[in-house]
PDB file of C-alpha atoms in Angstrom:
ATOM      1  CA  UNK A 235       0.140  16.952 -21.574  1.00 37.00           C
ATOM      2  CA  UNK A 236       1.414  13.859 -19.758  1.00 43.00           C
ATOM      3  CA  UNK A 237      -0.795  10.836 -19.230  1.00 58.00           C
ATOM      4  CA  UNK A 238      -1.574   9.578 -15.757  1.00 82.00           C
ATOM      5  CA  UNK A 239      -2.131  11.686 -12.702  1.00 93.00           C
ATOM      6  CA  UNK A 240      -4.398  14.659 -12.235  1.00 96.00           C
ATOM      7  CA  UNK A 241      -1.946  17.341 -11.098  1.00 97.00           C
ATOM      8  CA  UNK A 242       1.459  18.560 -12.158  1.00 97.00           C
ATOM      9  CA  UNK A 243       4.230  18.647  -9.577  1.00 98.00           C
ATOM     10  CA  UNK A 244       3.970  22.457  -9.686  1.00 98.00           C
ATOM     11  CA  UNK A 245       0.303  22.210  -8.713  1.00 98.00           C
ATOM     12  CA  UNK A 246       1.147  19.733  -5.952  1.00 98.00           C
ATOM     13  CA  UNK A 247       3.722  22.152  -4.549  1.00 98.00           C
ATOM     14  CA  UNK A 248       1.152  24.971  -4.597  1.00 98.00           C
ATOM     15  CA  UNK A 249      -1.502  23.065  -2.618  1.00 98.00           C
ATOM     16  CA  UNK A 250      -2.399  24.307   0.833  1.00 98.00           C
ATOM     17  CA  UNK A 251      -1.149  21.867   3.480  1.00 97.00           C
ATOM     18  CA  UNK A 252      -4.686  20.685   4.252  1.00 98.00           C
ATOM     19  CA  UNK A 253      -5.346  20.037   0.558  1.00 98.00           C
ATOM     20  CA  UNK A 254      -2.079  18.109   0.187  1.00 98.00           C
ATOM     21  CA  UNK A 255      -2.856  16.026   3.262  1.00 97.00           C
ATOM     22  CA  UNK A 256      -6.366  15.264   1.986  1.00 97.00           C
ATOM     23  CA  UNK A 257      -5.189  14.336  -1.510  1.00 98.00           C
ATOM     24  CA  UNK A 258      -2.245  12.172  -0.406  1.00 98.00           C
ATOM     25  CA  UNK A 259      -3.721  10.981   2.900  1.00 97.00           C
ATOM     26  CA  UNK A 260      -4.218   7.410   1.716  1.00 97.00           C
ATOM     27  CA  UNK A 261      -1.248   6.802  -0.579  1.00 98.00           C
ATOM     28  CA  UNK A 262      -0.032   4.784   2.397  1.00 98.00           C
ATOM     29  CA  UNK A 263      -3.164   2.936   3.539  1.00 97.00           C
ATOM     30  CA  UNK A 264      -4.936   4.751   6.404  1.00 97.00           C
ATOM     31  CA  UNK A 265      -1.814   6.819   7.119  1.00 98.00           C
ATOM     32  CA  UNK A 266      -2.606  10.530   6.794  1.00 98.00           C
ATOM     33  CA  UNK A 267       0.335  11.301   9.089  1.00 98.00           C
ATOM     34  CA  UNK A 268       2.648  10.326   6.208  1.00 98.00           C
ATOM     35  CA  UNK A 269       1.062  12.951   3.969  1.00 98.00           C
ATOM     36  CA  UNK A 270       1.398  15.543   6.712  1.00 98.00           C
ATOM     37  CA  UNK A 271       5.089  14.778   7.149  1.00 98.00           C
ATOM     38  CA  UNK A 272       5.779  14.699   3.397  1.00 98.00           C
ATOM     39  CA  UNK A 273       3.864  17.962   2.836  1.00 98.00           C
ATOM     40  CA  UNK A 274       6.451  19.707   5.008  1.00 98.00           C
ATOM     41  CA  UNK A 275       9.221  18.620   2.611  1.00 98.00           C
ATOM     42  CA  UNK A 276       7.895  20.651  -0.335  1.00 98.00           C
ATOM     43  CA  UNK A 277       8.708  21.873  -2.888  1.00 98.00           C
ATOM     44  CA  UNK A 278       9.457  18.777  -4.955  1.00 98.00           C
ATOM     45  CA  UNK A 279      11.300  19.112  -8.249  1.00 98.00           C
ATOM     46  CA  UNK A 280       9.713  16.009  -9.762  1.00 98.00           C
ATOM     47  CA  UNK A 281       7.064  13.365  -9.197  1.00 98.00           C
ATOM     48  CA  UNK A 282       9.906  10.932  -8.480  1.00 98.00           C
ATOM     49  CA  UNK A 283      11.168  13.239  -5.716  1.00 98.00           C
ATOM     50  CA  UNK A 284       7.696  13.131  -4.152  1.00 98.00           C
ATOM     51  CA  UNK A 285       7.701   9.327  -4.321  1.00 98.00           C
ATOM     52  CA  UNK A 286      11.145   9.248  -2.711  1.00 98.00           C
ATOM     53  CA  UNK A 287       9.866  11.470   0.106  1.00 98.00           C
ATOM     54  CA  UNK A 288       7.190   8.870   0.900  1.00 98.00           C
ATOM     55  CA  UNK A 289       9.797   6.079   0.668  1.00 98.00           C
ATOM     56  CA  UNK A 290      12.002   8.020   3.090  1.00 98.00           C
ATOM     57  CA  UNK A 291       9.084   8.485   5.482  1.00 98.00           C
ATOM     58  CA  UNK A 292       8.645   4.703   5.618  1.00 98.00           C
ATOM     59  CA  UNK A 293      12.385   4.065   5.919  1.00 98.00           C
ATOM     60  CA  UNK A 294      12.716   6.319   8.973  1.00 98.00           C
ATOM     61  CA  UNK A 295       9.996   4.547  10.967  1.00 98.00           C
ATOM     62  CA  UNK A 296      10.942   2.340  13.877  1.00 98.00           C
ATOM     63  CA  UNK A 297      10.099  -1.355  13.623  1.00 98.00           C
ATOM     64  CA  UNK A 298       6.984  -1.025  15.804  1.00 98.00           C
ATOM     65  CA  UNK A 299       5.759   1.871  13.635  1.00 98.00           C
ATOM     66  CA  UNK A 300       6.318  -0.197  10.486  1.00 98.00           C
ATOM     67  CA  UNK A 301       4.203  -2.951  12.024  1.00 98.00           C
ATOM     68  CA  UNK A 302       1.404  -0.427  12.591  1.00 98.00           C
ATOM     69  CA  UNK A 303       1.585   0.584   8.917  1.00 98.00           C
ATOM     70  CA  UNK A 304       1.250  -3.085   7.925  1.00 98.00           C
ATOM     71  CA  UNK A 305      -1.627  -3.642  10.365  1.00 98.00           C
ATOM     72  CA  UNK A 306      -3.610  -0.888   8.616  1.00 97.00           C
ATOM     73  CA  UNK A 307      -3.717  -2.862   5.366  1.00 96.00           C
ATOM     74  CA  UNK A 308      -6.749  -5.025   4.614  1.00 95.00           C
ATOM     75  CA  UNK A 309      -6.587  -8.755   4.039  1.00 94.00           C
ATOM     76  CA  UNK A 310      -6.564  -9.680   0.374  1.00 93.00           C
ATOM     77  CA  UNK A 311     -10.002 -10.926  -0.718  1.00 91.00           C
ATOM     78  CA  UNK A 312     -11.107 -10.705   2.894  1.00 90.00           C
ATOM     79  CA  UNK A 313     -14.230  -9.643   4.755  1.00 88.00           C
ATOM     80  CA  UNK A 314     -13.798  -5.929   3.964  1.00 90.00           C
ATOM     81  CA  UNK A 315     -13.820  -6.665   0.219  1.00 87.00           C
ATOM     82  CA  UNK A 316     -16.950  -8.800   0.616  1.00 84.00           C
ATOM     83  CA  UNK A 317     -18.674  -6.069   2.621  1.00 88.00           C
ATOM     84  CA  UNK A 318     -17.604  -3.245   0.296  1.00 87.00           C
ATOM     85  CA  UNK A 319     -15.727  -1.535   3.146  1.00 92.00           C
ATOM     86  CA  UNK A 320     -12.290  -1.189   1.557  1.00 93.00           C
ATOM     87  CA  UNK A 321     -10.857   2.207   0.743  1.00 94.00           C
ATOM     88  CA  UNK A 322     -11.473   3.112  -2.885  1.00 93.00           C
ATOM     89  CA  UNK A 323      -7.811   2.561  -3.658  1.00 95.00           C
ATOM     90  CA  UNK A 324      -7.702  -0.923  -2.096  1.00 95.00           C
ATOM     91  CA  UNK A 325     -10.962  -1.962  -3.719  1.00 93.00           C
ATOM     92  CA  UNK A 326      -9.675  -0.944  -7.148  1.00 92.00           C
ATOM     93  CA  UNK A 327      -6.310  -2.662  -6.587  1.00 94.00           C
ATOM     94  CA  UNK A 328      -7.892  -5.934  -5.452  1.00 92.00           C
ATOM     95  CA  UNK A 329     -10.282  -5.892  -8.415  1.00 90.00           C
ATOM     96  CA  UNK A 330      -7.397  -5.322 -10.841  1.00 90.00           C
ATOM     97  CA  UNK A 331      -5.683  -8.389  -9.373  1.00 91.00           C
ATOM     98  CA  UNK A 332      -8.889 -10.398  -9.873  1.00 90.00           C
ATOM     99  CA  UNK A 333      -9.435 -10.916  -6.163  1.00 91.00           C
ATOM    100  CA  UNK A 334     -13.105  -9.941  -6.381  1.00 88.00           C
ATOM    101  CA  UNK A 335     -13.992 -12.899  -8.615  1.00 90.00           C
ATOM    102  CA  UNK A 336     -12.217 -15.878  -7.082  1.00 91.00           C
ATOM    103  CA  UNK A 337     -13.633 -19.369  -7.177  1.00 92.00           C
ATOM    104  CA  UNK A 338     -14.844 -20.801  -3.882  1.00 93.00           C
ATOM    105  CA  UNK A 339     -11.706 -22.949  -3.686  1.00 94.00           C
ATOM    106  CA  UNK A 340      -9.331 -20.041  -4.435  1.00 92.00           C
ATOM    107  CA  UNK A 341     -11.087 -17.880  -1.846  1.00 92.00           C
ATOM    108  CA  UNK A 342     -10.764 -20.628   0.767  1.00 94.00           C
ATOM    109  CA  UNK A 343      -7.082 -21.225  -0.023  1.00 95.00           C
ATOM    110  CA  UNK A 344      -6.284 -17.519   0.242  1.00 95.00           C
ATOM    111  CA  UNK A 345      -8.363 -17.212   3.417  1.00 95.00           C
ATOM    112  CA  UNK A 346      -6.465 -20.114   4.995  1.00 96.00           C
ATOM    113  CA  UNK A 347      -3.099 -18.579   4.105  1.00 96.00           C
ATOM    114  CA  UNK A 348      -4.250 -15.131   5.288  1.00 96.00           C
ATOM    115  CA  UNK A 349      -5.218 -16.621   8.663  1.00 97.00           C
ATOM    116  CA  UNK A 350      -1.967 -18.548   9.016  1.00 98.00           C
ATOM    117  CA  UNK A 351       0.073 -15.481   8.038  1.00 98.00           C
ATOM    118  CA  UNK A 352      -1.774 -13.090  10.348  1.00 97.00           C
ATOM    119  CA  UNK A 353      -1.564 -15.535  13.252  1.00 98.00           C
ATOM    120  CA  UNK A 354       2.197 -15.792  12.818  1.00 98.00           C
ATOM    121  CA  UNK A 355       3.027 -12.117  12.189  1.00 98.00           C
ATOM    122  CA  UNK A 356       0.111 -10.181  13.773  1.00 98.00           C
ATOM    123  CA  UNK A 357      -0.441  -8.167  10.595  1.00 98.00           C
ATOM    124  CA  UNK A 358      -1.996  -9.041   7.243  1.00 98.00           C
ATOM    125  CA  UNK A 359      -0.043 -10.217   4.235  1.00 98.00           C
ATOM    126  CA  UNK A 360       0.835  -7.163   2.136  1.00 98.00           C
ATOM    127  CA  UNK A 361       1.706  -7.380  -1.533  1.00 98.00           C
ATOM    128  CA  UNK A 362       1.245  -4.867  -4.332  1.00 97.00           C
ATOM    129  CA  UNK A 363      -1.917  -6.302  -5.882  1.00 95.00           C
ATOM    130  CA  UNK A 364      -1.621  -4.096  -8.971  1.00 94.00           C
ATOM    131  CA  UNK A 365       1.671  -5.802  -9.829  1.00 96.00           C
ATOM    132  CA  UNK A 366       0.352  -9.326  -9.240  1.00 94.00           C
ATOM    133  CA  UNK A 367      -2.450 -11.723 -10.073  1.00 91.00           C
ATOM    134  CA  UNK A 368      -4.062 -14.424  -7.956  1.00 90.00           C
ATOM    135  CA  UNK A 369      -1.558 -17.207  -8.658  1.00 91.00           C
ATOM    136  CA  UNK A 370       1.513 -15.071  -7.894  1.00 95.00           C
ATOM    137  CA  UNK A 371      -0.172 -13.751  -4.745  1.00 95.00           C
ATOM    138  CA  UNK A 372      -0.867 -17.302  -3.556  1.00 93.00           C
ATOM    139  CA  UNK A 373       2.689 -18.384  -4.362  1.00 95.00           C
ATOM    140  CA  UNK A 374       4.128 -15.383  -2.533  1.00 97.00           C
ATOM    141  CA  UNK A 375       2.077 -15.834   0.642  1.00 97.00           C
ATOM    142  CA  UNK A 376       2.902 -19.558   0.717  1.00 95.00           C
ATOM    143  CA  UNK A 377       6.626 -18.748   0.561  1.00 97.00           C
ATOM    144  CA  UNK A 378       6.595 -15.684   2.788  1.00 98.00           C
ATOM    145  CA  UNK A 379       4.666 -17.315   5.646  1.00 97.00           C
ATOM    146  CA  UNK A 380       7.892 -19.260   6.299  1.00 98.00           C
ATOM    147  CA  UNK A 381       9.949 -16.071   6.802  1.00 98.00           C
ATOM    148  CA  UNK A 382      10.972 -14.470  10.070  1.00 98.00           C
ATOM    149  CA  UNK A 383       8.915 -11.588  11.410  1.00 98.00           C
ATOM    150  CA  UNK A 384      11.805  -9.183  10.789  1.00 98.00           C
ATOM    151  CA  UNK A 385      12.022 -10.273   7.149  1.00 98.00           C
ATOM    152  CA  UNK A 386       8.270  -9.916   6.712  1.00 98.00           C
ATOM    153  CA  UNK A 387       8.221  -6.429   8.191  1.00 98.00           C
ATOM    154  CA  UNK A 388      10.924  -5.421   5.714  1.00 98.00           C
ATOM    155  CA  UNK A 389       9.285  -7.169   2.749  1.00 98.00           C
ATOM    156  CA  UNK A 390       5.875  -5.791   3.708  1.00 98.00           C
ATOM    157  CA  UNK A 391       7.190  -2.229   3.864  1.00 98.00           C
ATOM    158  CA  UNK A 392       8.833  -2.667   0.442  1.00 98.00           C
ATOM    159  CA  UNK A 393       5.412  -3.707  -0.894  1.00 98.00           C
ATOM    160  CA  UNK A 394       3.823  -0.678   0.796  1.00 98.00           C
ATOM    161  CA  UNK A 395       6.358   1.483  -1.060  1.00 98.00           C
ATOM    162  CA  UNK A 396       5.300  -0.080  -4.382  1.00 98.00           C
ATOM    163  CA  UNK A 397       1.637   0.543  -3.569  1.00 98.00           C
ATOM    164  CA  UNK A 398       2.394   4.122  -2.509  1.00 98.00           C
ATOM    165  CA  UNK A 399       4.395   4.857  -5.652  1.00 98.00           C
ATOM    166  CA  UNK A 400       1.533   3.651  -7.855  1.00 97.00           C
ATOM    167  CA  UNK A 401      -0.998   5.681  -5.883  1.00 97.00           C
ATOM    168  CA  UNK A 402       1.156   8.814  -6.140  1.00 98.00           C
ATOM    169  CA  UNK A 403       1.418   8.148  -9.879  1.00 97.00           C
ATOM    170  CA  UNK A 404      -2.374   8.068 -10.054  1.00 96.00           C
ATOM    171  CA  UNK A 405      -2.400  11.603  -8.617  1.00 98.00           C
ATOM    172  CA  UNK A 406       0.637  13.330 -10.125  1.00 98.00           C
ATOM    173  CA  UNK A 407       1.683  13.642 -13.745  1.00 96.00           C
ATOM    174  CA  UNK A 408       4.745  11.561 -14.529  1.00 94.00           C
ATOM    175  CA  UNK A 409       8.087  13.232 -15.019  1.00 91.00           C
ATOM    176  CA  UNK A 410       9.037  14.002 -18.619  1.00 81.00           C
TER     177      UNK A 410
END
């Protein structure tokens, strides 16, 4: 049996639509409509094909729709983390990046950059926390806050794809 995931791709393909939508409803943060759209593309030959279907969903969105996707993401080490109100996936990802145990100074620095970034772009800074640690996150936000809005929408969506792919991998056995 493969490691990672809880279902085989055959089991994923056999799910009722409602079950699929429930299971995959947060692989893109707070975006159950993505799962609904992707469910209609079944059957998938591989886990990678399922991941590509979610990538394609994001790629076909208009710019304003991509902004909405980004707006649904929580701030890193923000108020929702402090209050325990993140989705289970986001809470786990931020903990793995060490964002739940920042020093007072690190928390303030990230908070300042989060505010500056959100003020400029009208959506929170999105980065795949499971692929990064605090220092790389701080470096990335410091660099990316200087980008254009168009560039940040594109970079943010690429990060959403990384997050989605990892979350799908948590649910579906990897391909052999």
